[in-house]
Amino acid sequence: MSTRQSRRGAVTLTGQSRQPLYKDVKLAITRMLSSGEMQAGEAIPTEKQLCEIFGTSIGTIRRAIDELVAEHVLIRQQGRGTFLAPYSPDRMLNIFFNIVSKDGRREVPIVQTLSFQNDFSDAETAKELAIRDGDEIYKIHNIMLMGGEPAVLDEIRISSILFPGLTETEFVSRDMTIYDLYQNRFGINVIRTSDRLRSIPADVSTAKRLNIPLGMPLLEILRVAVTFEDRPVEWRRTLLNTENFEYRNLLKSDGL
Amino acid sequence: MSTRQSRRGAVTLTGQSRQPLYKDVKLAITRMLSSGEMQAGEAIPTEKQLCEIFGTSIGTIRRAIDELVAEHVLIRQQGRGTFLAPYSPDRMLNIFFNIVSKDGRREVPIVQTLSFQNDFSDAETAKELAIRDGDEIYKIHNIMLMGGEPAVLDEIRISSILFPGLTETEFVSRDMTIYDLYQNRFGINVIRTSDRLRSIPADVSTAKRLNIPLGMPLLEILRVAVTFEDRPVEWRRTLLNTENFEYRNLLKSDGL
DNA sequence: TTCGATTTGTTCGTATGTATT
DNA sequence: TAATACATACGAACAAATCGA
């Protein structure tokens, strides 16, 4: 069979691409998922159905799905099907929350929102969020209690365009993690984050809020969270008191 | 064909295992690699040869190798072969060195060894290195210059049993990264690290060495590096002045 | 430079095993 | 139990990269 053509009225893939067929399929599936029509936790078509949709063999479909599973975008379950990763609170905590107690236990943090503002992006934030300077954003300040003590302060900046109609009430009254809110309310899946860590002294207001001495060393974490195709979703600055907690970076060199 | 039997005098795999055949093959290949007979960068047998060695189909071999490639243990090159990951200085820096300049550039650090001692393990170190309390270890103190300024202090503890005959002269005169030394001189591949990060004030001697004020916030990184099958190889404590450099944790949720 | 042998990469397809409903 | 869906294993054919004659 010659190199690349759609068969039997199947979906036309990117066509004249110079990349392998399974990459085309992967991209097509990714677009299906990120179109916003799919709910988190929902099943995607079966492998056999995808064969017919794309007009490829099951091996090619599996290869495409393999990569999305490796990226935690999809979850496969034998006998059940393949699902858009649910990002359950528990899962979110395990994947994107790497602040743990010094003895290694994962405390579930209690988040309290200190302020929720409508604001305009400065140049630097615009660059991080891939929006225009001056675009509307939400600025949200939170404090997190871990083990009963205030241990973390953070500031979140997100584009109002990506999260239209988000209100303080809705944000505060959510019964899930913030990333789950992005997913369930706006159909935005956070699939990766990039953290930059520094050590800085506590300033006056931070010291007061975390009930620690002025100038005490804190861990500053600057995070950008991205969704499919590396589109930035959220900028976040976290300040952690590492007296009783620490940041863990388990495993390097992917895979297992 | 029925489930599990060796054919044609092929290597007997783990036998009565309840895991998939490709996992057996993966483990067998892993043992080949970690036996110390293989040099980093050396080619492993071709897929066809492995078929004969293990008496399985090429698909099964490929599946096993796929996982090892995903774990950066092996590297495949079309037309050439499959190789034990070389851990070149450049590669080591990119994979296991996540201290970068604030503007994102990767400075190549200049390492100077301050001291090299033969010592005995305390209980905690023994636990981290999976050796016995009181076993002999090397304790090595280094300072790293980045951009001409002293930016990092670290202490390394490794088992004398794992690295027999290592001398200060040899350690200091190496022309490669420390992990490359482990690999090239002792056949030990570091394949993963686990980092724990805290923010702490500089003590007197640290402040003096890094030429910073006493009490200045530093980033403390406690690392355990492991080789195949999660066997610990090295304990390391790093202190980083984050005025001009920072710790980056790119990408969560594996793969790409 | 060309060509052929070698080696991995991609795609296809089939058969059977195992988990779920 | 039966149907469905993913998991494992097999193997064939061809493409693309590499290397040496």
XYZ file of C-alpha atoms (C1' of nucleotides) in Angstrom:
554
model
C 0.000 0.000 0.000
C 1.337 3.435 -0.853
C 2.202 5.953 1.757
C -0.631 8.171 2.817
C -4.257 8.349 1.836
C -7.563 8.268 3.629
C -9.609 5.180 3.081
C -13.308 4.422 3.011
C -14.452 7.944 3.704
C -12.484 8.057 6.912
C -11.637 11.331 8.591
C -8.945 13.135 6.641
C -5.941 13.616 8.839
C -3.496 16.452 8.440
C -2.851 15.068 4.995
C 0.507 15.782 3.439
C 2.338 15.745 6.762
C 5.888 14.475 6.909
C 5.352 12.921 10.286
C 4.235 9.380 11.091
C 0.586 8.518 10.776
C 0.212 7.813 14.464
C 1.346 11.357 15.218
C -1.439 12.646 12.985
C -3.891 10.437 14.811
C -2.575 11.618 18.155
C -2.997 15.232 17.151
C -6.510 14.579 15.860
C -7.469 12.891 19.118
C -5.889 15.722 21.094
C -8.035 18.190 19.184
C -11.134 16.123 19.925
C -10.282 16.276 23.594
C -9.347 19.917 23.780
C -12.308 21.113 21.741
C -14.157 21.388 25.019
C -16.818 18.895 23.997
C -15.357 16.158 26.123
C -15.941 15.985 29.834
C -13.199 14.862 32.144
C -13.656 11.205 32.975
C -15.711 10.600 29.850
C -14.905 7.658 27.597
C -13.433 8.275 24.173
C -14.485 6.045 21.253
C -13.254 2.475 21.433
C -10.140 1.466 19.595
C -12.198 -0.311 16.972
C -14.331 2.766 16.424
C -11.244 4.936 16.137
C -9.921 2.548 13.493
C -13.004 3.274 11.433
C -12.991 6.997 12.171
C -9.408 7.444 11.058
C -9.150 4.549 8.640
C -6.028 3.115 10.216
C -5.104 -0.165 11.805
C -5.631 -0.760 15.485
C -1.886 -0.774 16.044
C -1.619 2.814 14.861
C -4.508 3.867 17.081
C -2.909 2.150 20.052
C 0.385 3.852 19.392
C -1.271 7.275 19.397
C -3.204 6.501 22.555
C -0.067 5.075 24.178
C 1.571 8.475 24.026
C -1.460 10.268 25.393
C -1.631 7.763 28.234
C 2.061 8.318 28.944
C 1.295 12.030 29.149
C -1.562 11.352 31.576
C -4.013 12.869 29.154
C -5.903 9.608 28.762
C -6.411 6.670 31.072
C -6.952 3.153 29.793
C -8.851 0.477 31.646
C -8.963 -3.016 30.345
C -12.515 -4.149 29.724
C -13.955 -0.680 30.283
C -12.540 1.751 27.806
C -10.266 4.757 27.488
C -11.093 7.942 29.322
C -10.140 11.566 29.393
C -8.118 11.811 32.607
C -10.492 12.784 35.384
C -8.160 14.907 37.451
C -9.946 13.961 40.598
C -8.979 16.006 43.633
C -6.945 13.120 44.869
C -5.219 12.708 41.540
C -4.562 16.416 41.218
C -2.993 16.445 44.623
C -0.750 13.569 43.732
C 0.336 14.907 40.397
C 0.578 18.643 40.719
C 0.909 19.196 44.419
C 4.398 18.405 45.568
C 4.388 20.005 48.958
C 4.601 17.337 51.614
C 5.197 17.030 55.301
C 8.849 16.542 56.269
C 8.149 12.975 57.269
C 6.812 12.321 53.785
C 3.090 12.284 54.532
C 0.884 14.129 52.100
C -1.211 16.533 54.107
C -4.415 17.629 52.421
C -4.269 21.409 52.465
C -7.165 23.613 53.509
C -7.350 26.577 51.150
C -8.770 29.933 52.252
C -9.181 32.722 49.733
C -7.952 36.073 50.997
C -8.861 38.188 47.984
C -10.271 37.922 44.475
C -9.682 40.861 42.171
C -10.382 41.804 38.581
C -7.253 43.415 37.255
C -5.233 44.064 34.134
C -2.172 42.146 33.047
C 1.243 43.720 33.226
C 3.779 43.008 30.522
C 5.527 40.183 32.289
C 2.365 38.345 33.245
C 1.055 38.796 29.716
C 4.153 37.123 28.388
C 3.830 34.180 30.771
C 0.137 33.704 29.993
C 0.501 34.365 26.262
C -2.054 37.181 26.358
C -1.729 40.853 25.504
C -0.381 43.447 27.880
C -3.379 45.061 29.562
C -5.769 42.163 28.992
C -8.131 41.457 31.853
C -7.073 38.925 34.423
C -8.168 37.639 37.794
C -5.750 37.963 40.688
C -6.466 35.609 43.546
C -4.675 35.405 46.879
C -4.960 32.289 49.014
C -3.579 30.977 52.241
C -3.242 27.255 52.846
C -3.407 25.588 56.205
C -1.559 22.327 56.540
C -1.798 20.386 59.721
C -3.759 23.281 61.179
C -0.950 25.793 60.712
C -0.731 28.438 57.980
C 2.113 27.144 55.820
C 1.559 28.463 52.309
C 0.584 31.739 50.691
C -0.106 31.971 47.004
C -1.149 34.368 44.308
C -2.834 33.137 41.152
C -3.184 35.052 37.900
C -5.445 33.750 35.147
C -6.880 35.271 32.005
C -10.496 36.429 32.246
C -10.892 35.391 28.634
C -10.016 31.786 29.378
C -12.273 31.719 32.439
C -15.218 33.916 31.501
C -17.682 34.679 34.244
C -15.665 33.246 37.090
C -16.789 34.880 40.319
C -15.300 35.055 43.766
C -18.326 33.253 45.174
C -17.920 30.426 42.715
C -14.195 30.244 43.277
C -14.499 30.188 47.031
C -17.428 27.798 47.204
C -15.894 25.137 44.980
C -15.683 21.709 46.585
C -12.652 20.605 44.620
C -9.104 21.626 43.819
C -8.483 24.694 41.718
C -7.341 22.635 38.757
C -10.506 20.592 39.027
C -12.483 23.824 38.847
C -10.662 24.760 35.650
C -11.570 21.369 34.276
C -15.134 20.962 35.390
C -16.373 24.504 34.940
C -14.345 25.637 31.935
C -13.242 22.432 30.245
C -9.600 23.330 30.652
C -7.269 20.467 31.498
C -4.017 21.322 33.169
C -1.621 18.716 31.857
C 1.751 20.130 32.842
C 3.370 22.652 35.095
C 6.769 24.262 35.134
C 8.139 25.377 38.498
C 11.004 27.733 39.316
C 12.216 27.683 42.903
C 14.113 30.263 44.928
C 14.772 30.963 48.546
C 13.718 34.399 49.812
C 13.193 36.160 53.144
C 9.675 36.720 54.432
C 8.464 40.299 54.031
C 6.296 42.050 56.619
C 2.857 41.065 55.369
C 3.893 37.503 54.592
C 5.491 37.075 58.003
C 2.313 38.334 59.616
C 0.045 36.059 57.630
C 2.177 32.954 58.120
C 2.858 33.891 61.722
C 6.622 33.699 61.372
C 9.506 36.086 62.055
C 10.306 38.795 59.544
C 13.070 37.715 57.183
C 12.607 34.018 57.783
C 13.660 31.990 54.730
C 10.747 30.901 52.568
C 10.592 28.776 49.461
C 9.236 30.748 46.522
C 7.715 28.701 43.721
C 6.842 30.381 40.435
C 4.630 28.128 38.395
C 3.140 28.239 34.938
C 0.477 25.604 34.278
C -0.264 24.650 30.684
C -2.916 22.698 28.834
C -2.824 20.863 25.512
C -0.291 22.093 23.000
C 1.548 24.029 25.684
C -0.989 26.800 25.937
C -0.458 28.552 29.278
C -3.431 28.585 31.609
C -2.297 29.895 34.955
C 0.545 31.817 36.552
C 1.065 31.201 40.229
C 3.451 32.349 42.922
C 3.617 30.229 46.031
C 5.438 30.983 49.262
C 6.108 28.007 51.483
C 7.298 27.924 55.065
C 9.633 24.924 55.007
C 9.881 24.537 58.747
C 7.476 21.608 58.679
C 6.919 21.048 54.980
C 9.051 20.690 51.901
C 8.877 20.562 48.130
C 9.496 17.132 46.652
C 10.637 16.415 43.185
C 10.397 12.661 42.871
C 11.765 10.804 39.875
C 13.717 12.279 37.078
C 14.157 10.838 33.630
C 10.484 10.171 32.915
C 8.607 7.004 32.526
C 8.732 4.948 35.640
C 0.388 -20.809 20.714
C 0.063 -21.495 24.400
C 1.142 -19.022 26.989
C 4.678 -19.387 28.217
C 7.537 -21.597 27.230
C 11.089 -21.098 26.065
C 11.763 -22.155 22.524
C 14.773 -23.409 20.643
C 17.161 -23.341 23.540
C 16.532 -19.672 24.090
C 17.465 -17.988 27.353
C 15.083 -19.043 30.065
C 13.313 -16.013 31.400
C 12.011 -15.730 34.927
C 9.821 -18.661 34.067
C 6.650 -19.040 36.023
C 6.124 -15.304 36.378
C 2.622 -13.930 36.382
C 3.672 -10.839 34.518
C 3.656 -10.219 30.781
C 6.435 -11.695 28.712
C 7.768 -8.306 27.669
C 8.269 -7.436 31.343
C 10.383 -10.547 31.746
C 12.389 -9.533 28.717
C 12.769 -6.008 30.058
C 14.050 -7.316 33.369
C 16.462 -9.670 31.628
C 17.824 -6.841 29.514
C 18.069 -4.625 32.592
C 20.169 -7.290 34.291
C 22.410 -7.508 31.242
C 22.962 -3.781 31.453
C 23.465 -3.527 35.176
C 25.792 -6.512 35.408
C 28.626 -4.071 34.821
C 29.733 -5.780 31.629
C 28.233 -3.108 29.450
C 29.953 0.197 28.861
C 27.921 3.361 28.596
C 27.344 4.206 24.975
C 27.899 0.629 23.886
C 25.422 -1.031 21.540
C 23.191 -3.793 22.844
C 22.381 -6.753 20.569
C 20.133 -5.975 17.623
C 16.430 -6.608 17.865
C 16.761 -9.673 15.682
C 19.505 -11.071 17.884
C 17.428 -10.424 20.982
C 14.577 -12.336 19.370
C 16.849 -15.340 19.128
C 18.335 -14.857 22.571
C 14.969 -14.722 24.272
C 12.950 -16.735 21.794
C 10.228 -14.117 21.427
C 8.826 -12.113 18.565
C 10.318 -8.806 17.585
C 7.217 -7.020 18.849
C 7.834 -8.253 22.361
C 11.469 -7.201 22.224
C 10.489 -3.791 20.961
C 7.964 -3.369 23.729
C 10.574 -4.131 26.369
C 13.062 -1.764 24.783
C 10.359 0.894 24.430
C 10.057 1.108 28.191
C 13.780 1.257 28.750
C 14.037 4.022 26.175
C 11.232 5.897 27.912
C 13.232 5.615 31.113
C 16.324 6.975 29.361
C 18.192 3.767 30.074
C 18.586 2.966 26.385
C 18.808 5.132 23.324
C 17.663 3.957 19.900
C 19.014 5.211 16.624
C 17.481 4.188 13.388
C 19.998 2.521 11.133
C 22.623 2.284 13.865
C 21.390 0.291 16.798
C 20.309 0.584 20.412
C 22.764 1.840 23.004
C 23.193 2.009 26.728
C 22.584 5.678 27.465
C 25.945 7.402 27.410
C 25.346 9.979 30.133
C 27.663 12.416 28.437
C 28.547 15.458 30.500
C 26.148 17.471 28.430
C 23.387 14.947 28.864
C 24.003 14.643 32.582
C 23.810 18.353 32.943
C 20.547 18.481 31.088
C 18.912 15.632 32.927
C 20.095 15.752 36.483
C 21.273 19.289 36.893
C 18.342 21.604 37.283
C 20.065 24.670 38.570
C 19.889 27.402 35.965
C 20.522 31.082 35.665
C 17.499 33.278 36.385
C 17.211 34.196 32.743
C 16.959 30.512 31.890
C 20.440 29.923 30.528
C 22.206 26.769 31.643
C 25.546 27.787 33.063
C 28.129 25.052 33.089
C 29.305 24.918 36.688
C 32.965 24.768 37.682
C 33.346 22.305 40.542
C 36.106 22.619 43.123
C 36.568 19.950 45.747
C 37.062 21.337 49.247
C 37.572 18.053 51.067
C 37.523 14.324 50.537
C 37.233 12.151 53.654
C 36.962 8.491 54.496
C 34.331 8.204 57.176
C 31.715 5.925 58.664
C 28.011 6.068 58.005
C 25.632 7.307 60.653
C 22.243 5.682 61.038
C 20.338 8.121 58.880
C 22.803 8.057 56.010
C 22.897 4.272 56.203
C 19.152 4.204 55.773
C 19.222 6.510 52.774
C 22.021 4.559 51.089
C 20.668 1.129 52.045
C 23.900 0.177 53.779
C 24.616 -0.767 57.393
C 25.137 1.755 60.137
C 28.881 2.193 60.512
C 29.772 1.040 56.994
C 32.571 2.975 55.345
C 31.648 5.905 53.193
C 33.314 8.778 51.401
C 32.296 12.304 52.373
C 33.075 14.883 49.755
C 32.577 18.633 49.987
C 32.486 20.739 46.844
C 31.921 24.322 45.893
C 30.566 25.236 42.490
C 31.261 28.445 40.668
C 28.646 29.598 38.229
C 29.285 32.644 36.138
C 32.496 33.133 38.070
C 30.730 33.509 41.435
C 30.524 30.844 44.141
C 26.854 29.861 44.040
C 26.596 26.295 45.310
C 28.022 24.227 48.151
C 27.430 20.528 48.334
C 28.265 17.487 50.385
C 28.243 14.035 48.840
C 28.103 10.751 50.708
C 28.690 7.496 48.859
C 29.400 3.956 49.976
C 33.032 2.863 49.800
C 31.791 -0.585 48.903
C 30.020 0.659 45.790
C 33.005 2.764 44.756
C 36.031 0.730 45.847
C 39.380 2.407 45.559
C 38.109 5.863 44.726
C 40.762 8.393 45.689
C 40.688 12.120 46.165
C 43.184 12.540 43.335
C 41.015 10.551 40.984
C 37.876 12.360 42.063
C 39.411 15.782 41.684
C 41.194 15.110 38.410
C 38.196 13.715 36.599
C 37.387 15.524 33.367
C 33.677 14.807 33.494
C 30.648 15.180 35.720
C 30.449 13.217 38.932
C 27.723 10.967 37.574
C 29.892 10.286 34.544
C 32.661 9.223 36.912
C 30.292 6.786 38.602
C 29.449 5.420 35.200
C 32.817 5.270 33.517
C 34.952 4.182 36.445
C 32.548 1.985 38.391
C 29.900 0.985 35.857
C 27.164 2.552 37.944
C 24.430 4.317 36.011
C 22.445 6.944 37.849
C 19.014 6.708 36.317
C 16.875 8.680 38.752
C 17.104 11.186 41.527
C 14.712 12.257 44.224
C 15.053 15.795 45.533
C 13.641 17.397 48.678
C 13.783 21.181 48.825
C 13.703 23.547 51.771
C 14.608 27.124 52.444
C 17.133 27.721 55.215
C 19.350 30.542 56.498
C 23.052 30.497 55.713
C 25.214 29.481 58.679
C 28.586 31.036 59.414
C 30.823 28.768 57.388
C 28.434 28.625 54.451
C 28.060 32.397 54.407
C 31.821 32.742 54.393
C 32.325 30.270 51.598
C 29.588 31.658 49.387
C 30.547 35.215 50.271
C 27.066 36.161 51.425
C 25.591 37.636 54.618
C 24.972 35.383 57.585
C 21.378 34.173 57.670
C 20.723 34.827 54.003
C 18.044 32.461 52.644
C 19.481 29.513 50.747
C 17.834 26.683 48.895
C 18.680 23.340 50.469
C 18.356 20.332 48.186
C 18.582 16.851 49.668
C 19.026 14.330 46.905
C 19.199 10.582 46.696
C 20.392 9.237 43.350
C 19.488 5.677 42.420
C 20.495 3.168 39.780
C 18.655 0.199 38.297
C 16.014 -1.379 40.493
C 15.969 1.644 42.766
C 19.244 0.846 44.461
C 20.532 4.030 46.098
C 23.925 5.198 44.938
C 24.522 8.632 46.367
C 23.248 10.983 49.052
C 23.845 14.639 48.434
C 23.072 17.889 50.192
C 23.249 20.995 48.071
C 23.026 24.601 49.205
C 22.180 27.105 46.497
C 22.337 30.868 46.622
C 19.252 31.814 44.608
C 20.163 35.427 44.094
C 21.233 34.739 40.537
C 20.279 31.108 40.039
C 17.244 28.977 40.634
C 16.055 25.383 40.680
C 13.824 24.446 37.772
C 11.389 21.632 37.705
C 10.196 21.507 34.136
C 7.314 19.333 33.101
C 5.131 17.277 35.343
C 3.097 14.258 34.319
C 5.886 12.400 32.573
C 6.546 11.738 28.968
C 6.574 14.872 27.001
C 29.154 8.888 -5.325
C 26.643 4.968 -5.499
C 24.974 0.841 -3.817
C 23.832 -2.778 -0.818
C 23.592 -4.627 3.782
C 22.151 -3.690 8.318
C 19.204 -1.753 11.830
C 15.541 0.644 13.658
C 10.833 2.993 12.506
C 6.136 2.604 10.890
C 2.023 0.291 9.541
C -0.621 -3.421 8.783
C -3.189 -7.485 10.365
C -4.445 -11.653 13.277
C -5.094 -14.479 17.283
C -5.722 -15.017 21.933
C -5.828 -13.508 26.929
C -8.091 -10.911 30.593
C -11.044 -7.536 32.863
C -15.554 -5.383 32.935
C -20.357 -5.074 32.514
C -22.913 -16.260 30.527
C -22.174 -13.432 26.673
C -20.618 -9.324 24.684
C -17.392 -5.691 24.811
C -12.933 -3.482 25.284
C -8.334 -3.263 26.244
C -3.714 -6.226 26.765
C -0.420 -9.234 24.967
C 2.017 -11.666 21.435
C 2.945 -12.964 16.970
C 4.722 -11.821 12.358
C 5.018 -9.546 7.679
C 6.136 -5.796 4.670
C 8.090 -1.663 3.634
C 10.348 3.002 4.884
C 14.213 5.564 6.485
C 18.738 6.123 8.417
C 23.424 4.544 8.713
C 27.670 2.669 7.290
C 31.076 0.604 4.701
C 32.502 -1.390 0.266
